[in-house]
Short mmCIF file of C-alpha atoms in Angstrom, two decimals:
data_model
loop_
_atom_site.label_atom_id
_atom_site.label_comp_id
_atom_site.label_asym_id
_atom_site.label_seq_id
_atom_site.Cartn_x
_atom_site.Cartn_y
_atom_site.Cartn_z
CA MET J 25 -48.16 2.67 -65.09
CA THR J 26 -48.10 3.37 -69.10
CA PRO J 27 -51.84 4.29 -70.79
CA ARG J 28 -53.02 1.32 -73.22
CA ILE J 29 -54.41 2.25 -76.41
CA LEU J 30 -56.24 0.28 -78.51
CA LEU J 31 -56.33 1.50 -82.19
CA LEU J 32 -58.98 0.04 -84.44
CA SER J 33 -58.97 0.11 -88.34
CA ALA J 34 -61.97 -1.60 -89.87
CA TYR J 35 -60.72 -0.56 -93.80
CA ASP J 36 -56.95 -0.52 -93.54
CA ALA J 37 -56.45 1.14 -96.67
CA ALA J 38 -52.76 2.66 -97.62
CA SER J 39 -53.85 6.42 -95.82
CA HIS J 40 -55.06 4.60 -92.94
CA GLN J 41 -51.91 2.66 -92.68
CA ARG J 42 -50.01 5.54 -92.83
CA TRP J 43 -51.93 7.64 -90.26
CA ARG J 44 -51.84 5.46 -87.63
CA ASN J 45 -47.95 4.20 -88.04
CA GLN J 46 -47.20 7.99 -87.72
CA LEU J 47 -49.99 8.15 -85.01
CA VAL J 48 -47.79 5.27 -82.82
CA ALA J 49 -44.36 6.70 -83.99
CA MET J 50 -45.50 10.43 -83.18
CA CYS J 51 -46.89 9.24 -79.21
CA PRO J 52 -44.54 6.81 -77.88
CA ASP J 53 -45.21 6.81 -74.56
CA TYR J 54 -48.12 4.87 -74.89
CA HIS J 55 -48.31 0.96 -75.12
CA TRP J 56 -50.26 0.34 -78.49
CA GLN J 57 -52.21 -2.43 -79.57
CA THR J 58 -53.53 -2.83 -83.30
CA LEU J 59 -56.50 -4.34 -85.00
CA THR J 60 -56.99 -3.97 -88.68
CA LEU J 61 -58.94 -5.43 -91.65
CA PRO J 62 -58.18 -5.24 -95.50
CA PRO J 63 -59.84 -3.12 -97.38
CA ARG J 64 -61.98 -5.21 -99.52
CA PHE J 65 -65.89 -5.99 -99.90
CA PHE J 66 -66.55 -2.17 -98.50
CA GLN J 67 -70.15 -3.01 -97.93
CA TRP J 68 -69.44 -5.96 -95.56
CA ARG J 69 -66.67 -4.26 -94.09
CA ILE J 70 -68.23 -1.33 -93.01
CA ARG J 71 -71.11 -3.27 -91.77
CA GLY J 72 -69.61 -6.50 -90.45
CA ASN J 73 -66.17 -5.38 -88.82
CA PRO J 74 -68.18 -6.02 -85.12
CA VAL J 75 -68.74 -9.71 -86.21
CA SER J 76 -65.14 -9.87 -87.87
CA TRP J 77 -63.73 -8.90 -84.33
CA LEU J 78 -66.17 -10.70 -82.62
CA ALA J 79 -63.97 -13.23 -80.93
CA GLU J 80 -60.91 -11.08 -80.68
CA PRO J 81 -59.20 -11.61 -77.37
CA CYS J 82 -57.93 -7.83 -76.69
CA LEU J 83 -61.50 -6.41 -77.07
CA SER J 84 -61.91 -8.26 -73.60
CA GLN J 85 -58.99 -6.80 -72.35
CA PRO J 86 -58.78 -3.41 -70.33
CA TRP J 87 -57.83 -0.29 -72.26
CA ASP J 88 -57.73 3.18 -71.18
CA LEU J 89 -58.48 4.41 -74.78
CA ILE J 90 -59.48 3.27 -78.08
CA VAL J 91 -58.59 4.84 -81.39
CA ALA J 92 -61.13 3.58 -84.15
CA THR J 93 -61.25 4.98 -87.72
CA SER J 94 -64.29 5.82 -89.49
CA MET J 95 -64.65 2.67 -90.82
CA VAL J 96 -65.45 1.00 -87.16
CA ASP J 97 -68.99 0.16 -86.27
CA LEU J 98 -68.15 1.74 -82.95
CA ALA J 99 -71.75 1.67 -81.78
CA THR J 100 -72.15 -1.91 -82.60
CA LEU J 101 -68.76 -2.62 -81.17
CA ARG J 102 -69.25 -1.12 -77.93
CA GLY J 103 -72.60 -2.93 -77.72
CA LEU J 104 -71.14 -6.52 -78.09
CA HIS J 105 -68.08 -5.61 -75.67
CA PRO J 106 -69.89 -4.09 -72.49
CA GLN J 107 -66.39 -3.75 -70.94
CA LEU J 108 -65.41 -1.61 -73.71
CA ALA J 109 -68.89 0.84 -72.64
CA THR J 110 -66.95 3.11 -70.00
CA THR J 111 -63.43 2.87 -72.13
CA PRO J 112 -63.02 6.76 -73.81
CA CYS J 113 -63.23 6.38 -77.16
CA LEU J 114 -61.73 8.76 -80.40
CA LEU J 115 -63.17 8.06 -83.68
CA TYR J 116 -60.86 9.47 -86.27
CA MET J 117 -62.40 10.56 -89.56
CA HIS J 118 -60.37 9.90 -92.78
CA GLU J 119 -63.73 10.83 -94.59
CA ASN J 120 -67.54 10.48 -94.28
CA GLN J 121 -70.20 8.38 -96.00
CA PHE J 122 -72.57 11.30 -96.24
CA ALA J 123 -69.73 13.32 -98.50
CA PHE J 124 -68.62 10.56 -100.31
CA PRO J 125 -69.30 10.22 -104.22
CA VAL J 126 -71.27 6.93 -105.07
CA SER J 127 -72.44 5.36 -108.16
CA GLU J 128 -75.96 5.27 -109.56
CA GLN J 129 -76.33 2.05 -108.35
CA GLN J 130 -75.18 3.18 -104.39
CA GLN J 131 -77.85 6.09 -104.23
CA GLY J 132 -80.09 5.72 -101.56
CA ARG J 133 -77.72 3.58 -99.42
CA LEU J 134 -77.92 4.50 -95.98
CA GLU J 135 -76.22 2.17 -94.22
CA PRO J 136 -72.47 3.51 -94.46
CA GLN J 137 -74.33 7.08 -93.58
CA MET J 138 -75.70 5.36 -90.21
CA VAL J 139 -72.71 3.87 -89.28
CA ASN J 140 -70.65 6.84 -89.24
CA LEU J 141 -73.49 8.70 -87.67
CA TYR J 142 -74.02 5.85 -85.13
CA SER J 143 -70.08 5.62 -84.55
CA ALA J 144 -69.88 9.40 -83.86
CA LEU J 145 -72.68 9.32 -81.19
CA ALA J 146 -71.23 6.55 -79.48
CA ALA J 147 -67.68 8.44 -79.22
CA ASP J 148 -66.54 10.58 -76.61
CA ALA J 149 -64.47 12.89 -79.11
CA VAL J 150 -64.60 12.91 -83.25
CA ALA J 151 -61.35 14.20 -85.03
CA PHE J 152 -61.98 15.01 -88.61
CA ASN J 153 -58.78 15.55 -91.32
CA SER J 154 -60.09 18.62 -92.31
CA ALA J 155 -62.63 21.44 -91.40
CA TRP J 156 -64.35 20.52 -95.04
CA ASN J 157 -64.43 17.00 -93.77
CA ARG J 158 -66.08 18.07 -90.60
CA ASP J 159 -68.83 20.54 -92.25
CA SER J 160 -69.82 18.12 -94.88
CA PHE J 161 -70.19 15.50 -92.15
CA LEU J 162 -72.41 17.83 -90.10
CA ARG J 163 -74.40 19.02 -93.00
CA GLY J 164 -74.95 15.35 -94.16
CA VAL J 165 -76.19 14.29 -90.44
CA ASP J 166 -78.65 17.40 -90.51
CA ALA J 167 -80.08 16.42 -93.88
CA LEU J 168 -80.51 12.87 -92.94
CA LEU J 169 -82.63 13.66 -90.02
CA ASP J 170 -84.51 16.53 -91.92
CA LYS J 171 -85.71 13.26 -93.47
CA MET J 172 -86.49 11.14 -90.66
CA PRO J 173 -90.67 10.61 -90.63
CA ASP J 174 -91.44 11.23 -86.83
CA ALA J 175 -89.34 10.74 -83.45
CA VAL J 176 -86.38 12.54 -84.47
CA PRO J 177 -84.51 13.67 -81.42
CA PRO J 178 -83.35 17.30 -80.56
CA GLY J 179 -79.90 18.46 -80.38
CA VAL J 180 -78.16 15.79 -82.82
CA VAL J 181 -75.93 17.86 -84.98
CA GLN J 182 -75.42 20.07 -81.76
CA ALA J 183 -73.77 17.71 -79.52
CA LEU J 184 -71.83 16.00 -82.80
CA THR J 185 -70.39 19.95 -82.92
CA GLU J 186 -69.25 20.05 -79.75
CA LYS J 187 -67.08 16.86 -79.19
CA SER J 188 -65.43 17.22 -82.89
CA ARG J 189 -62.40 19.09 -83.74
CA VAL J 190 -60.03 19.16 -86.61
CA LEU J 191 -56.91 17.63 -86.75
CA PRO J 192 -55.41 16.84 -89.98
CA VAL J 193 -52.94 13.63 -91.27
CA PRO J 194 -49.74 15.13 -90.79
CA ILE J 195 -47.03 15.75 -93.63
CA GLU J 196 -43.60 13.98 -92.39
CA ASP J 197 -40.96 16.32 -91.66
CA ARG J 198 -38.37 14.83 -94.10
CA LEU J 199 -40.70 16.23 -97.19
CA PHE J 200 -40.36 20.12 -96.29
CA VAL J 201 -37.67 21.78 -98.26
CA ASP J 202 -35.66 24.00 -96.03
CA GLN J 203 -35.93 27.06 -98.31
CA GLY J 204 -37.73 27.97 -101.44
CA ARG J 205 -36.55 26.22 -104.58
CA ALA J 206 -36.22 27.88 -108.11
CA LEU J 207 -39.33 26.97 -110.49
CA ASN J 208 -39.06 26.47 -114.51
CA TRP J 209 -41.94 28.93 -115.20
CA ARG J 210 -40.94 28.58 -119.21
CA CYS J 211 -41.67 25.42 -119.24
CA PRO J 212 -43.42 24.21 -116.02
CA HIS J 213 -43.25 20.34 -115.05
CA LEU J 214 -47.32 19.67 -113.88
CA LEU J 215 -47.62 17.02 -111.45
CA TRP J 216 -51.05 14.92 -111.27
CA ASN J 217 -50.24 12.51 -108.66
CA HIS J 218 -53.64 11.08 -107.30
CA ARG J 219 -55.49 7.80 -106.98
CA TRP J 220 -56.51 6.72 -110.71
CA GLU J 221 -60.57 6.56 -109.96
CA TYR J 222 -63.22 8.86 -111.61
CA ASP J 223 -63.58 11.01 -108.31
CA LYS J 224 -59.99 12.19 -108.99
CA GLY J 225 -61.33 13.66 -112.02
CA PRO J 226 -59.09 12.60 -114.80
CA ASP J 227 -61.26 13.14 -117.72
CA ARG J 228 -61.17 16.80 -116.21
CA LEU J 229 -57.16 16.30 -116.35
CA LEU J 230 -57.54 15.50 -120.07
CA THR J 231 -59.72 18.24 -120.86
CA PHE J 232 -57.21 20.89 -118.99
CA LEU J 233 -54.51 19.23 -120.75
CA GLN J 234 -56.34 19.31 -124.26
CA THR J 235 -57.12 23.29 -123.67
CA LEU J 236 -53.62 23.80 -122.40
CA ALA J 237 -52.02 22.73 -125.67
CA GLY J 238 -54.40 24.55 -127.53
CA ARG J 239 -53.07 27.65 -126.48
CA SER J 240 -49.68 26.25 -127.32
CA MET J 241 -48.17 26.61 -123.74
CA PRO J 242 -45.05 24.72 -123.07
CA PHE J 243 -45.11 22.09 -120.41
CA ARG J 244 -43.42 18.71 -119.12
CA LEU J 245 -46.02 16.30 -117.14
CA SER J 246 -46.27 13.64 -114.62
CA VAL J 247 -49.00 11.49 -114.05
CA VAL J 248 -48.68 9.16 -111.16
CA GLY J 249 -50.32 7.75 -108.33
CA GLU J 250 -51.84 4.32 -107.15
CA GLY J 251 -53.48 2.38 -109.92
CA PHE J 252 -55.79 -0.61 -110.51
CA ARG J 253 -56.73 -3.08 -112.67
CA ARG J 254 -59.68 -1.10 -113.93
CA TYR J 255 -59.06 2.24 -114.56
CA PRO J 256 -61.12 5.56 -116.56
CA GLU J 257 -60.34 5.46 -119.95
CA ALA J 258 -59.35 9.20 -119.95
CA PHE J 259 -55.72 7.71 -118.72
CA ASP J 260 -55.11 6.03 -121.59
CA ARG J 261 -56.01 8.90 -123.86
CA ILE J 262 -53.87 11.25 -122.13
CA ARG J 263 -50.74 8.58 -122.30
CA HIS J 264 -51.53 8.83 -126.19
CA GLN J 265 -52.10 12.68 -127.07
CA PHE J 266 -49.43 13.86 -124.45
CA ALA J 267 -46.54 11.29 -125.02
CA GLY J 268 -44.25 14.06 -126.02
CA TYR J 269 -44.80 16.10 -122.94
CA ILE J 270 -44.68 12.81 -120.57
CA GLU J 271 -41.82 12.99 -118.20
CA HIS J 272 -43.07 9.78 -115.37
CA TRP J 273 -46.12 7.68 -116.00
CA GLY J 274 -47.63 5.39 -113.76
CA PHE J 275 -47.00 4.08 -109.63
CA MET J 276 -44.01 4.64 -108.77
CA ASP J 277 -42.64 1.75 -106.55
CA SER J 278 -39.88 3.57 -105.02
CA ARG J 279 -40.74 6.15 -102.19
CA ASP J 280 -37.37 7.68 -102.79
CA GLU J 281 -38.12 8.04 -106.46
CA TYR J 282 -41.23 9.50 -105.79
CA ASP J 283 -40.05 12.31 -102.85
CA ARG J 284 -37.61 13.31 -105.64
CA LEU J 285 -40.09 13.69 -108.18
CA LEU J 286 -41.77 16.14 -105.61
CA ARG J 287 -39.03 17.99 -105.41
CA GLU J 288 -38.61 18.17 -109.45
CA ALA J 289 -41.90 19.13 -110.00
CA ASP J 290 -43.27 22.90 -110.09
CA VAL J 291 -47.08 22.92 -110.33
CA VAL J 292 -49.02 20.09 -108.21
CA LEU J 293 -52.29 19.88 -110.19
CA SER J 294 -55.68 18.49 -108.88
CA THR J 295 -59.14 18.08 -110.90
CA ALA J 296 -60.46 16.28 -108.08
CA LEU J 297 -64.56 16.31 -107.33
CA HIS J 298 -63.61 14.87 -103.99
CA ASP J 299 -60.64 14.98 -101.82
CA PHE J 300 -61.57 15.07 -98.03
CA GLN J 301 -57.96 16.32 -96.89
CA GLY J 302 -55.74 16.21 -100.13
CA LEU J 303 -52.26 14.45 -99.07
CA ALA J 304 -51.25 14.61 -102.64
CA VAL J 305 -51.44 18.06 -102.75
CA LEU J 306 -49.77 19.15 -99.56
CA GLU J 307 -46.54 16.54 -99.64
CA ALA J 308 -45.84 18.61 -103.43
CA MET J 309 -46.42 21.82 -101.66
CA ALA J 310 -44.32 20.93 -98.73
CA SER J 311 -41.59 20.01 -100.96
CA GLY J 312 -41.61 23.13 -103.02
CA CYS J 313 -44.39 23.12 -105.83
CA VAL J 314 -47.10 25.67 -106.61
CA ALA J 315 -50.56 24.31 -106.47
CA LEU J 316 -52.81 24.79 -108.83
CA VAL J 317 -56.16 23.48 -107.56
CA PRO J 318 -60.27 23.92 -107.96
CA ASP J 319 -61.77 26.24 -105.43
CA ARG J 320 -63.65 23.62 -103.40
CA LEU J 321 -63.21 20.66 -100.80
CA ALA J 322 -60.38 21.26 -98.34
CA TYR J 323 -58.35 23.05 -100.67
CA ARG J 324 -59.40 26.34 -99.18
CA GLU J 325 -57.45 25.54 -96.53
CA TYR J 326 -54.52 25.54 -97.05
CA VAL J 327 -53.72 26.47 -100.93
CA PRO J 328 -53.47 30.28 -101.17
CA GLU J 329 -56.55 32.14 -103.37
CA PRO J 330 -54.33 33.11 -106.66
CA CYS J 331 -53.81 29.37 -106.82
CA ARG J 332 -57.33 28.42 -106.90
CA TYR J 333 -58.83 28.13 -109.99
CA ARG J 334 -63.00 28.60 -110.52
CA SER J 335 -64.72 25.45 -109.88
CA ASP J 336 -67.23 24.67 -112.29
CA GLU J 337 -68.80 20.79 -111.29
CA SER J 338 -71.26 20.98 -113.98
CA SER J 339 -68.96 22.13 -117.07
CA PRO J 340 -65.58 20.25 -117.47
CA GLU J 341 -64.75 22.40 -120.36
CA ALA J 342 -65.46 26.01 -118.93
CA GLU J 343 -63.21 24.37 -115.71
CA ALA J 344 -60.45 23.64 -117.88
CA ARG J 345 -60.26 27.12 -119.31
CA ALA J 346 -60.48 28.46 -115.76
CA ALA J 347 -57.40 26.03 -114.70
CA VAL J 348 -55.46 27.39 -117.85
CA ASN J 349 -56.34 30.95 -116.96
CA CYS J 350 -54.96 30.64 -113.41
CA LEU J 351 -51.91 28.87 -114.64
CA GLU J 352 -51.01 31.59 -117.31
CA GLN J 353 -51.46 34.04 -114.54
CA ILE J 354 -49.38 32.02 -111.89
CA MET J 355 -46.39 31.74 -114.55
CA VAL J 356 -46.48 35.54 -115.03
CA ASP J 357 -46.85 36.24 -110.96
CA LYS J 358 -44.06 33.40 -110.48
CA PRO J 359 -45.14 33.38 -107.07
CA ALA J 360 -43.01 31.64 -103.98
CA SER J 361 -44.37 28.09 -102.94
CA THR J 362 -46.38 28.18 -99.91
CA SER J 363 -44.89 25.60 -96.90
CA PRO J 364 -48.30 24.18 -94.75
CA ASP J 365 -46.05 24.05 -91.98
CA ALA J 366 -49.15 23.72 -89.74
CA TRP J 367 -49.41 20.16 -91.20
CA ARG J 368 -45.95 19.30 -90.14
CA ALA J 369 -45.57 15.95 -88.34
CA SER J 370 -43.65 17.99 -85.65
CA ARG J 371 -45.90 20.44 -85.01
CA LEU J 372 -49.37 18.33 -85.02
CA ALA J 373 -47.51 16.02 -82.29
CA GLY J 374 -48.36 17.55 -79.45
CA ARG J 375 -51.50 18.20 -80.11
CA TYR J 376 -52.20 14.24 -80.98
CA GLN J 377 -50.71 14.06 -77.61
CA ALA J 378 -52.89 16.20 -75.66
CA LEU J 379 -55.84 15.20 -76.77
CA LEU J 380 -55.19 11.47 -76.15
CA ASP J 381 -54.07 12.48 -72.51
CA ASP J 382 -57.10 14.50 -72.10
CA LEU J 383 -59.39 11.69 -73.52
CA ILE J 384 -57.63 9.24 -71.23
CA ALA J 385 -58.04 11.31 -67.91
CA GLY J 386 -61.44 12.00 -68.98
CA HIS J 387 -61.76 15.48 -70.51
CA PRO J 388 -61.44 16.21 -73.64
CA ARG J 389 -61.18 19.91 -74.91
CA LEU J 390 -63.97 20.67 -77.13
CA VAL J 391 -61.53 23.21 -79.22
CA ASP J 392 -60.35 22.77 -82.69
CA LEU J 393 -56.35 21.84 -82.59
CA LEU J 394 -55.38 23.47 -85.56
#
């Protein structure tokens, strides 16, 4: 009989949609049922998804496995639907609320963090998209438990560590170039391809470009990515100050055109203060770009050290100088692009399949799959 898997995505943002569609496509030997909620009203969504799904008929059906994303309040969901209490559960952590940047108004809000913690405790296995995501989650849990005034149970972090493993969001095989391509080091095409939000460091991008222009270095620039009605002012300043350098600007509606841009650019640039895996950088690297990223976050897991500039979160100016220095050295050394082959969908499909099979059989392997 074909195993039945219920896939729950409580905050179904674009990256979550991509992952779950890939998962279903990579593992076609199961019967999949998907339950999602739109990615809006974050505070209500992360705390209220069990109520939103309270009357969902599929939660009363028998399943061989539940796969839930990190926004799902898995502990409450299993409590409200006792028939799910004995169903194996995999929690997939695209992000964790302990390492997610928050505004001053959000400081001290424990509820999103507690949802992550309770869900991880309720799951039979927890998969993270990067080692940095996993490690920052475990550090956050440890710090939170240290703040509890009393009645702190022993062994929580150890138990979570033992059920955790790293299993990245895959990069589609079609994006990988078969061999290294020629890059333009005389006038490199720089690509910044991230969400247009503060945590991706647009102010740092502006400072970097100003520093770069101040050294009279030739370059071309594409700034693309998902934008919103309200976005940081730095983008308007970049567009005005560097209009003569710009090749592409703004969100690209056509995936084919975006893929073409990945293959045309020379250097993929990140200024992010927050990135749990870095799909934008991985995609560009697969397409033949050389990366230029800060020496922090998940980038250390796949970007070669010579392509990581010194991180200085306290000084955008010092970090910009370090980034320009790194680019100058890259232009001298002319390194070949590094393909992130371990992140290929075809390489990861079997590892996903093995984890799902083990959970359904009732004995997940407690090892990293990467």
